[in-house]
Amino acid sequence: MTSPAAARIEQVAAEWLLDILDLPRGSAVGFGTSATACSLTLLTAARDRLLANAGWHVTTRGAFGAPPIRVVVPETVHITILKALRVLGFGAEQLVRVATDTHGRIDPAALPPLDARTLVILQAGEVNTGEFDRFAEIIPLAKAAGAWVHVDGAFGLWARASAHRALTDGLDGADSWTVDGHKWLNTPYDCAMAICRDPEVLARAMNSDTAYAEGSRHAQKNLTLEFSRRARGIPAWAALRTLGRDGVAAMVERHVAQAQWLADRLRGEGFEVLNRVVLNQLVVRGRDDAETAAIRLGAKRDAYFIGHVNSSRIFE
Ligand SMILES: *Cc1c(COP(=O)(O)O)cnc(C)c1O
């Protein structure tokens, strides 16, 4: 993308995004290919920052041999976060997987000790249940200890732009957030956002300046994995421009209402709905495993809507 118009449109989209999600204005917004890629960039920034706090600079010394970082994730962590962590050199056995409550949220009492070399990963919209971690309790604790808090809000972050905003209370205290455009905002695939409270930290982690292509800390090539890239912020701009604040809120609220309606209907037909249905996710079980296996919802109509049929007991 060589036109300055694209860069300007992405800047406007970034401002609108921070506004509608009510996240710290002045945060960096990188428009990446997916929540996976955006979490990778933000978790890189987090790792580099935490190690720099300990006097270890990854840009010069690399990540191998660095002091240990404690990575704290919910038991219900999304597989793509594990993938991003794996790429960054954190293996499954090195993670502290924190027990979750009956709803699938981190139990704050089960958190390990947190310090300035801890990376805490929370969820806004757990993929099976749509649940939100208890940000208002956990984030202040983590921040007071000097930890970095990342929120995976691939679809759930949009609740913040709706009447369901209370689900996200306290989430703005985190250091970084991932959100998809190609889920709830309904943009075409290949549109996600990496939001970082401290623009310098992300711009340093993703810097790709060179003599023939210098950018500022606002340049998308210094906020995302890509060097050459199409302006994937434009679909986000277009969706926000078309829907407006009220349109986004109405869409989210409609989909949540549809999920609740579907849950009621399914209960009425004798199915067991296993989650509280706080958002747009349903976990449904038939009368036995054979019946459960026979029904695969997974519909995607005008809603980004996963009716998640799961034959295993996830809440005991
Ligand atoms: C879908 C999803 C992701 C991954 O998003 P992609 O854009 O497909 O990479 C991560 N976390 C959660 C909670 C998700 O629902």
mmCIF file of C-alpha atoms and ligand atoms in Angstrom:
data_model
loop_
_atom_site.group_PDB
_atom_site.id
_atom_site.type_symbol
_atom_site.label_atom_id
_atom_site.label_comp_id
_atom_site.label_asym_id
_atom_site.label_seq_id
_atom_site.Cartn_x
_atom_site.Cartn_y
_atom_site.Cartn_z
ATOM 1 C CA MET A 1 0.000 0.000 0.000
ATOM 2 C CA THR A 2 1.790 3.145 -1.139
ATOM 3 C CA SER A 3 -0.965 5.758 -0.901
ATOM 4 C CA PRO A 4 -0.914 7.994 2.148
ATOM 5 C CA ALA A 5 -4.723 7.775 2.085
ATOM 6 C CA ALA A 6 -4.569 4.193 3.349
ATOM 7 C CA ALA A 7 -2.352 5.173 6.264
ATOM 8 C CA ARG A 8 -4.691 8.020 7.129
ATOM 9 C CA ILE A 9 -7.796 5.814 6.975
ATOM 10 C CA GLU A 10 -6.128 3.263 9.244
ATOM 11 C CA GLN A 11 -5.268 6.054 11.677
ATOM 12 C CA VAL A 12 -8.900 7.141 11.758
ATOM 13 C CA ALA A 13 -10.046 3.523 12.178
ATOM 14 C CA ALA A 14 -7.621 3.173 15.099
ATOM 15 C CA GLU A 15 -9.044 6.272 16.786
ATOM 16 C CA TRP A 16 -12.622 5.086 16.283
ATOM 17 C CA LEU A 17 -11.734 1.663 17.616
ATOM 18 C CA LEU A 18 -10.246 3.034 20.842
ATOM 19 C CA ASP A 19 -13.262 5.287 21.168
ATOM 20 C CA ILE A 20 -15.966 2.665 20.644
ATOM 21 C CA LEU A 21 -14.186 0.105 22.827
ATOM 22 C CA ASP A 22 -13.337 2.831 25.327
ATOM 23 C CA LEU A 23 -9.722 1.781 25.705
ATOM 24 C CA PRO A 24 -6.897 4.177 26.633
ATOM 25 C CA ARG A 25 -6.710 6.819 23.910
ATOM 26 C CA GLY A 26 -3.210 7.008 22.507
ATOM 27 C CA SER A 27 -2.758 3.227 22.596
ATOM 28 C CA ALA A 28 -1.113 1.779 19.494
ATOM 29 C CA VAL A 29 -3.420 -0.126 17.135
ATOM 30 C CA GLY A 30 -1.856 -2.594 14.738
ATOM 31 C CA PHE A 31 -4.163 -4.017 12.060
ATOM 32 C CA GLY A 32 -3.077 -7.618 11.618
ATOM 33 C CA THR A 33 -4.262 -10.712 9.838
ATOM 34 C CA SER A 34 -5.874 -12.493 12.792
ATOM 35 C CA ALA A 35 -6.229 -12.537 16.537
ATOM 36 C CA THR A 36 -3.525 -15.202 16.473
ATOM 37 C CA ALA A 37 -1.049 -12.867 14.759
ATOM 38 C CA CYS A 38 -2.099 -9.893 16.883
ATOM 39 C CA SER A 39 -1.700 -11.845 20.111
ATOM 40 C CA LEU A 40 1.720 -12.947 18.887
ATOM 41 C CA THR A 41 2.852 -9.354 18.395
ATOM 42 C CA LEU A 42 1.445 -8.197 21.720
ATOM 43 C CA LEU A 43 2.838 -11.135 23.651
ATOM 44 C CA THR A 44 6.211 -10.414 22.028
ATOM 45 C CA ALA A 45 5.943 -6.837 23.273
ATOM 46 C CA ALA A 46 4.983 -8.133 26.726
ATOM 47 C CA ARG A 47 7.892 -10.586 26.864
ATOM 48 C CA ASP A 48 10.387 -7.976 25.711
ATOM 49 C CA ARG A 49 9.098 -5.405 28.199
ATOM 50 C CA LEU A 50 9.148 -7.814 31.150
ATOM 51 C CA LEU A 51 12.659 -8.957 30.282
ATOM 52 C CA ALA A 52 13.814 -5.356 29.834
ATOM 53 C CA ASN A 53 12.529 -4.659 33.343
ATOM 54 C CA ALA A 54 14.890 -7.398 34.492
ATOM 55 C CA GLY A 55 17.764 -5.794 32.581
ATOM 56 C CA TRP A 56 17.670 -8.246 29.658
ATOM 57 C CA HIS A 57 17.193 -6.759 26.187
ATOM 58 C CA VAL A 58 15.866 -9.291 23.712
ATOM 59 C CA THR A 59 16.790 -7.201 20.665
ATOM 60 C CA THR A 60 20.472 -7.551 21.496
ATOM 61 C CA ARG A 61 20.693 -10.658 23.682
ATOM 62 C CA GLY A 62 17.902 -12.783 22.245
ATOM 63 C CA ALA A 63 15.359 -14.788 24.167
ATOM 64 C CA PHE A 64 17.394 -17.949 24.806
ATOM 65 C CA GLY A 65 19.141 -17.845 28.153
ATOM 66 C CA ALA A 66 16.965 -14.980 29.359
ATOM 67 C CA PRO A 67 15.702 -14.898 32.942
ATOM 68 C CA PRO A 68 12.489 -16.892 33.362
ATOM 69 C CA ILE A 69 9.089 -15.290 32.847
ATOM 70 C CA ARG A 70 6.060 -16.682 34.611
ATOM 71 C CA VAL A 71 3.173 -16.958 32.147
ATOM 72 C CA VAL A 72 -0.245 -17.267 33.740
ATOM 73 C CA VAL A 73 -3.192 -18.428 31.631
ATOM 74 C CA PRO A 74 -6.719 -19.626 32.389
ATOM 75 C CA GLU A 75 -7.334 -23.369 32.216
ATOM 76 C CA THR A 76 -9.707 -22.482 29.376
ATOM 77 C CA VAL A 77 -7.094 -20.511 27.395
ATOM 78 C CA HIS A 78 -7.662 -20.361 23.631
ATOM 79 C CA ILE A 79 -5.460 -22.649 21.576
ATOM 80 C CA THR A 80 -4.121 -19.736 19.506
ATOM 81 C CA ILE A 81 -2.680 -18.119 22.637
ATOM 82 C CA LEU A 82 -0.838 -21.369 23.335
ATOM 83 C CA LYS A 83 0.386 -21.310 19.755
ATOM 84 C CA ALA A 84 1.630 -17.712 20.053
ATOM 85 C CA LEU A 85 3.356 -18.563 23.332
ATOM 86 C CA ARG A 86 4.956 -21.622 21.722
ATOM 87 C CA VAL A 87 6.316 -19.478 18.886
ATOM 88 C CA LEU A 88 7.762 -17.132 21.509
ATOM 89 C CA GLY A 89 9.538 -19.993 23.231
ATOM 90 C CA PHE A 90 7.126 -20.754 26.083
ATOM 91 C CA GLY A 91 6.336 -24.457 26.249
ATOM 92 C CA ALA A 92 3.178 -25.954 27.740
ATOM 93 C CA GLU A 93 4.964 -27.142 30.874
ATOM 94 C CA GLN A 94 6.254 -23.641 31.565
ATOM 95 C CA LEU A 95 2.785 -22.141 31.797
ATOM 96 C CA VAL A 96 0.815 -21.720 34.989
ATOM 97 C CA ARG A 97 -2.710 -22.781 34.068
ATOM 98 C CA VAL A 98 -5.043 -21.300 36.639
ATOM 99 C CA ALA A 99 -8.145 -23.142 37.747
ATOM 100 C CA THR A 100 -11.428 -21.630 36.635
ATOM 101 C CA ASP A 101 -14.741 -21.377 38.455
ATOM 102 C CA THR A 102 -17.964 -23.115 37.427
ATOM 103 C CA HIS A 103 -18.473 -20.518 34.708
ATOM 104 C CA GLY A 104 -15.036 -20.946 33.175
ATOM 105 C CA ARG A 105 -13.450 -17.757 34.558
ATOM 106 C CA ILE A 106 -10.142 -17.591 36.401
ATOM 107 C CA ASP A 107 -10.672 -17.969 40.122
ATOM 108 C CA PRO A 108 -8.729 -14.992 41.563
ATOM 109 C CA ALA A 109 -8.021 -17.032 44.725
ATOM 110 C CA ALA A 110 -6.198 -19.610 42.584
ATOM 111 C CA LEU A 111 -3.733 -17.121 41.086
ATOM 112 C CA PRO A 112 -0.053 -17.842 41.712
ATOM 113 C CA PRO A 113 2.221 -15.111 43.117
ATOM 114 C CA LEU A 114 2.483 -12.262 40.613
ATOM 115 C CA ASP A 115 5.539 -10.090 40.106
ATOM 116 C CA ALA A 116 7.327 -7.882 37.577
ATOM 117 C CA ARG A 117 8.325 -10.936 35.561
ATOM 118 C CA THR A 118 4.797 -12.267 35.207
ATOM 119 C CA LEU A 119 2.628 -12.202 32.116
ATOM 120 C CA VAL A 120 -1.055 -12.666 32.920
ATOM 121 C CA ILE A 121 -3.396 -13.572 30.076
ATOM 122 C CA LEU A 122 -7.132 -13.061 30.597
ATOM 123 C CA GLN A 123 -10.147 -13.596 28.384
ATOM 124 C CA ALA A 124 -13.024 -11.408 27.274
ATOM 125 C CA GLY A 125 -15.348 -13.986 25.744
ATOM 126 C CA GLU A 126 -14.166 -17.531 26.452
ATOM 127 C CA VAL A 127 -14.657 -19.483 23.258
ATOM 128 C CA ASN A 128 -17.066 -22.108 24.632
ATOM 129 C CA THR A 129 -19.044 -20.153 27.189
ATOM 130 C CA GLY A 130 -18.615 -16.484 26.187
ATOM 131 C CA GLU A 131 -17.544 -15.736 29.769
ATOM 132 C CA PHE A 132 -15.336 -12.855 30.923
ATOM 133 C CA ASP A 133 -12.579 -13.010 33.506
ATOM 134 C CA ARG A 134 -13.034 -10.892 36.633
ATOM 135 C CA PHE A 135 -10.917 -8.017 35.373
ATOM 136 C CA ALA A 136 -11.802 -5.535 38.111
ATOM 137 C CA GLU A 137 -10.391 -7.898 40.736
ATOM 138 C CA ILE A 138 -7.454 -9.425 38.898
ATOM 139 C CA ILE A 139 -5.978 -6.549 36.902
ATOM 140 C CA PRO A 140 -5.308 -4.180 39.834
ATOM 141 C CA LEU A 141 -3.543 -7.043 41.674
ATOM 142 C CA ALA A 142 -1.397 -7.844 38.649
ATOM 143 C CA LYS A 143 -0.578 -4.221 37.913
ATOM 144 C CA ALA A 144 0.365 -3.530 41.530
ATOM 145 C CA ALA A 145 2.841 -6.419 41.264
ATOM 146 C CA GLY A 146 4.341 -4.990 38.061
ATOM 147 C CA ALA A 147 3.000 -7.777 35.837
ATOM 148 C CA TRP A 148 1.864 -7.329 32.216
ATOM 149 C CA VAL A 149 -1.796 -8.128 31.572
ATOM 150 C CA HIS A 150 -2.973 -9.162 28.113
ATOM 151 C CA VAL A 151 -6.650 -9.642 27.273
ATOM 152 C CA ASP A 152 -7.717 -12.038 24.528
ATOM 153 C CA GLY A 153 -10.977 -10.440 23.406
ATOM 154 C CA ALA A 154 -11.170 -11.917 19.909
ATOM 155 C CA PHE A 155 -14.951 -11.634 19.787
ATOM 156 C CA GLY A 156 -15.935 -10.693 23.344
ATOM 157 C CA LEU A 157 -14.283 -7.283 23.433
ATOM 158 C CA TRP A 158 -17.180 -5.954 21.346
ATOM 159 C CA ALA A 159 -19.474 -6.440 24.343
ATOM 160 C CA ARG A 160 -17.843 -3.284 25.628
ATOM 161 C CA ALA A 161 -19.533 -1.339 22.824
ATOM 162 C CA SER A 162 -23.004 -2.526 23.878
ATOM 163 C CA ALA A 163 -25.468 -2.651 26.756
ATOM 164 C CA HIS A 164 -23.434 -5.670 27.980
ATOM 165 C CA ARG A 165 -20.467 -3.434 28.744
ATOM 166 C CA ALA A 166 -20.509 -4.348 32.442
ATOM 167 C CA LEU A 167 -19.033 -7.740 31.476
ATOM 168 C CA THR A 168 -15.853 -5.872 30.580
ATOM 169 C CA ASP A 169 -15.589 -3.674 33.674
ATOM 170 C CA GLY A 170 -11.991 -3.109 34.665
ATOM 171 C CA LEU A 171 -10.628 -4.515 31.408
ATOM 172 C CA ASP A 172 -9.256 -1.131 30.395
ATOM 173 C CA GLY A 173 -6.639 -1.452 33.143
ATOM 174 C CA ALA A 174 -4.740 -4.064 31.093
ATOM 175 C CA ASP A 175 -1.615 -3.458 28.998
ATOM 176 C CA SER A 176 -2.728 -5.039 25.733
ATOM 177 C CA TRP A 177 -5.844 -6.340 24.032
ATOM 178 C CA THR A 178 -6.565 -8.445 20.957
ATOM 179 C CA VAL A 179 -9.831 -8.144 19.056
ATOM 180 C CA ASP A 180 -11.017 -9.498 15.734
ATOM 181 C CA GLY A 181 -12.822 -7.587 13.010
ATOM 182 C CA HIS A 182 -13.619 -10.785 11.132
ATOM 183 C CA LYS A 183 -15.728 -12.160 13.929
ATOM 184 C CA TRP A 184 -18.242 -9.870 15.527
ATOM 185 C CA LEU A 185 -17.624 -6.823 13.390
ATOM 186 C CA ASN A 186 -18.368 -9.082 10.393
ATOM 187 C CA THR A 187 -15.546 -7.788 8.199
ATOM 188 C CA PRO A 188 -14.089 -10.255 5.675
ATOM 189 C CA TYR A 189 -11.426 -12.590 7.074
ATOM 190 C CA ASP A 190 -7.956 -11.149 7.529
ATOM 191 C CA CYS A 191 -8.844 -8.291 9.849
ATOM 192 C CA ALA A 192 -7.835 -8.139 13.503
ATOM 193 C CA MET A 193 -6.470 -5.525 15.865
ATOM 194 C CA ALA A 194 -3.537 -5.526 18.299
ATOM 195 C CA ILE A 195 -3.980 -2.769 20.846
ATOM 196 C CA CYS A 196 -1.088 -1.806 23.123
ATOM 197 C CA ARG A 197 -1.310 0.761 25.906
ATOM 198 C CA ASP A 198 2.346 1.740 25.483
ATOM 199 C CA PRO A 199 2.883 2.404 21.775
ATOM 200 C CA GLU A 200 6.674 2.493 22.206
ATOM 201 C CA VAL A 201 6.845 -1.054 23.511
ATOM 202 C CA LEU A 202 4.952 -2.547 20.571
ATOM 203 C CA ALA A 203 6.784 -0.329 18.059
ATOM 204 C CA ARG A 204 10.121 -1.487 19.460
ATOM 205 C CA ALA A 205 9.159 -5.165 19.448
ATOM 206 C CA MET A 206 7.868 -5.027 15.850
ATOM 207 C CA ASN A 207 10.287 -2.438 14.460
ATOM 208 C CA SER A 208 11.370 -3.014 10.887
ATOM 209 C CA ASP A 209 12.826 0.359 9.983
ATOM 210 C CA THR A 210 15.581 0.374 7.453
ATOM 211 C CA ALA A 211 17.355 2.975 5.356
ATOM 212 C CA TYR A 212 14.909 2.711 2.482
ATOM 213 C CA ALA A 213 11.771 2.349 4.575
ATOM 214 C CA GLU A 214 11.728 4.391 7.706
ATOM 215 C CA GLY A 215 8.522 4.795 9.623
ATOM 216 C CA SER A 216 7.383 6.261 12.852
ATOM 217 C CA ARG A 217 6.044 4.365 15.805
ATOM 218 C CA HIS A 218 2.650 4.832 14.163
ATOM 219 C CA ALA A 219 3.680 3.034 10.968
ATOM 220 C CA GLN A 220 1.759 -0.221 10.628
ATOM 221 C CA LYS A 221 4.918 -2.068 9.588
ATOM 222 C CA ASN A 222 6.241 -1.236 13.062
ATOM 223 C CA LEU A 223 3.110 -2.458 14.837
ATOM 224 C CA THR A 224 2.388 -5.720 13.011
ATOM 225 C CA LEU A 225 4.283 -8.740 11.715
ATOM 226 C CA GLU A 226 4.060 -7.660 8.087
ATOM 227 C CA PHE A 227 6.467 -5.385 6.249
ATOM 228 C CA SER A 228 4.525 -5.307 3.000
ATOM 229 C CA ARG A 229 0.861 -5.376 3.762
ATOM 230 C CA ARG A 230 -2.513 -4.429 2.435
ATOM 231 C CA ALA A 231 -4.400 -1.843 4.435
ATOM 232 C CA ARG A 232 -6.548 -4.215 6.418
ATOM 233 C CA GLY A 233 -7.673 -1.363 8.642
ATOM 234 C CA ILE A 234 -9.896 -0.163 5.795
ATOM 235 C CA PRO A 235 -12.546 -2.913 6.250
ATOM 236 C CA ALA A 236 -12.574 -2.085 9.965
ATOM 237 C CA TRP A 237 -13.021 1.602 9.097
ATOM 238 C CA ALA A 238 -15.827 0.739 6.656
ATOM 239 C CA ALA A 239 -17.663 -1.484 9.153
ATOM 240 C CA LEU A 240 -17.463 1.157 11.877
ATOM 241 C CA ARG A 241 -18.434 3.913 9.438
ATOM 242 C CA THR A 242 -21.456 1.922 8.245
ATOM 243 C CA LEU A 243 -22.697 0.622 11.582
ATOM 244 C CA GLY A 244 -21.813 3.571 13.761
ATOM 245 C CA ARG A 245 -21.736 3.343 17.535
ATOM 246 C CA ASP A 246 -25.451 2.546 17.741
ATOM 247 C CA GLY A 247 -25.258 -0.029 14.964
ATOM 248 C CA VAL A 248 -22.468 -1.964 16.656
ATOM 249 C CA ALA A 249 -24.354 -1.900 19.968
ATOM 250 C CA ALA A 250 -27.593 -3.023 18.313
ATOM 251 C CA MET A 251 -25.841 -5.877 16.495
ATOM 252 C CA VAL A 252 -24.161 -7.200 19.640
ATOM 253 C CA GLU A 253 -27.352 -6.882 21.665
ATOM 254 C CA ARG A 254 -29.406 -8.619 18.971
ATOM 255 C CA HIS A 255 -27.016 -11.549 18.803
ATOM 256 C CA VAL A 256 -26.930 -11.959 22.569
ATOM 257 C CA ALA A 257 -30.725 -11.892 22.633
ATOM 258 C CA GLN A 258 -30.797 -14.504 19.854
ATOM 259 C CA ALA A 259 -28.446 -16.739 21.843
ATOM 260 C CA GLN A 260 -30.665 -16.421 24.907
ATOM 261 C CA TRP A 261 -33.765 -17.138 22.813
ATOM 262 C CA LEU A 262 -32.102 -20.206 21.338
ATOM 263 C CA ALA A 263 -31.052 -21.387 24.798
ATOM 264 C CA ASP A 264 -34.641 -21.117 26.027
ATOM 265 C CA ARG A 265 -35.989 -22.984 23.017
ATOM 266 C CA LEU A 266 -33.410 -25.737 23.377
ATOM 267 C CA ARG A 267 -34.160 -26.105 27.077
ATOM 268 C CA GLY A 268 -37.846 -26.301 26.197
ATOM 269 C CA GLU A 269 -37.056 -29.180 23.816
ATOM 270 C CA GLY A 270 -35.293 -31.104 26.566
ATOM 271 C CA PHE A 271 -31.699 -30.191 25.841
ATOM 272 C CA GLU A 272 -29.335 -29.176 28.567
ATOM 273 C CA VAL A 273 -27.715 -25.747 28.212
ATOM 274 C CA LEU A 274 -24.533 -25.912 30.227
ATOM 275 C CA ASN A 275 -23.502 -22.270 30.349
ATOM 276 C CA ARG A 276 -25.149 -19.085 31.594
ATOM 277 C CA VAL A 277 -25.314 -17.574 28.104
ATOM 278 C CA VAL A 278 -23.905 -14.185 29.057
ATOM 279 C CA LEU A 279 -22.907 -13.509 25.458
ATOM 280 C CA ASN A 280 -23.452 -15.257 22.115
ATOM 281 C CA GLN A 281 -22.077 -18.694 22.978
ATOM 282 C CA LEU A 282 -24.112 -21.741 23.869
ATOM 283 C CA VAL A 283 -22.880 -25.028 25.219
ATOM 284 C CA VAL A 284 -25.610 -27.587 24.667
ATOM 285 C CA ARG A 285 -25.880 -31.270 25.436
ATOM 286 C CA GLY A 286 -28.432 -33.784 24.251
ATOM 287 C CA ARG A 287 -29.992 -36.479 26.416
ATOM 288 C CA ASP A 288 -27.030 -38.727 25.716
ATOM 289 C CA ASP A 289 -23.733 -38.557 23.819
ATOM 290 C CA ALA A 290 -25.212 -40.136 20.687
ATOM 291 C CA GLU A 291 -27.889 -37.481 20.491
ATOM 292 C CA THR A 292 -25.343 -34.758 21.196
ATOM 293 C CA ALA A 293 -23.089 -36.041 18.443
ATOM 294 C CA ALA A 294 -26.037 -36.168 16.057
ATOM 295 C CA ILE A 295 -26.709 -32.464 16.406
ATOM 296 C CA ARG A 296 -24.082 -30.158 15.136
ATOM 297 C CA LEU A 297 -25.173 -26.558 15.207
ATOM 298 C CA GLY A 298 -22.209 -24.390 14.232
ATOM 299 C CA ALA A 299 -24.455 -22.113 12.202
ATOM 300 C CA LYS A 300 -23.141 -18.821 10.940
ATOM 301 C CA ARG A 301 -25.991 -16.697 9.696
ATOM 302 C CA ASP A 302 -26.157 -12.959 10.180
ATOM 303 C CA ALA A 303 -24.689 -13.469 13.583
ATOM 304 C CA TYR A 304 -21.262 -14.711 14.391
ATOM 305 C CA PHE A 305 -22.846 -17.430 16.341
ATOM 306 C CA ILE A 306 -21.406 -20.670 17.555
ATOM 307 C CA GLY A 307 -23.928 -22.993 19.049
ATOM 308 C CA HIS A 308 -21.300 -25.085 20.640
ATOM 309 C CA VAL A 309 -22.414 -28.675 21.051
ATOM 310 C CA ASN A 310 -20.104 -30.535 23.304
ATOM 311 C CA SER A 311 -20.559 -34.115 24.329
ATOM 312 C CA SER A 312 -18.121 -33.949 27.203
ATOM 313 C CA ARG A 313 -19.049 -32.630 30.591
ATOM 314 C CA ILE A 314 -17.184 -29.358 30.899
ATOM 315 C CA PHE A 315 -18.618 -28.294 34.231
ATOM 316 C CA GLU A 316 -18.533 -30.790 37.031
HETATM 317 C C1 LIG B 1 -11.221 -16.992 17.347
HETATM 318 C C2 LIG B 1 -10.482 -16.756 18.594
HETATM 319 C C3 LIG B 1 -9.098 -16.560 18.583
HETATM 320 C C4 LIG B 1 -8.294 -16.659 17.312
HETATM 321 O O1 LIG B 1 -8.696 -15.696 16.379
HETATM 322 P P1 LIG B 1 -8.205 -15.771 14.858
HETATM 323 O O2 LIG B 1 -8.590 -14.427 14.315
HETATM 324 O O3 LIG B 1 -8.963 -16.890 14.230
HETATM 325 O O4 LIG B 1 -6.746 -16.001 14.861
HETATM 326 C C5 LIG B 1 -8.470 -16.304 19.766
HETATM 327 N N1 LIG B 1 -9.146 -16.241 20.919
HETATM 328 C C6 LIG B 1 -10.482 -16.413 20.988
HETATM 329 C C7 LIG B 1 -11.180 -16.320 22.302
HETATM 330 C C8 LIG B 1 -11.193 -16.686 19.823
HETATM 331 O O5 LIG B 1 -12.527 -16.848 19.882
#
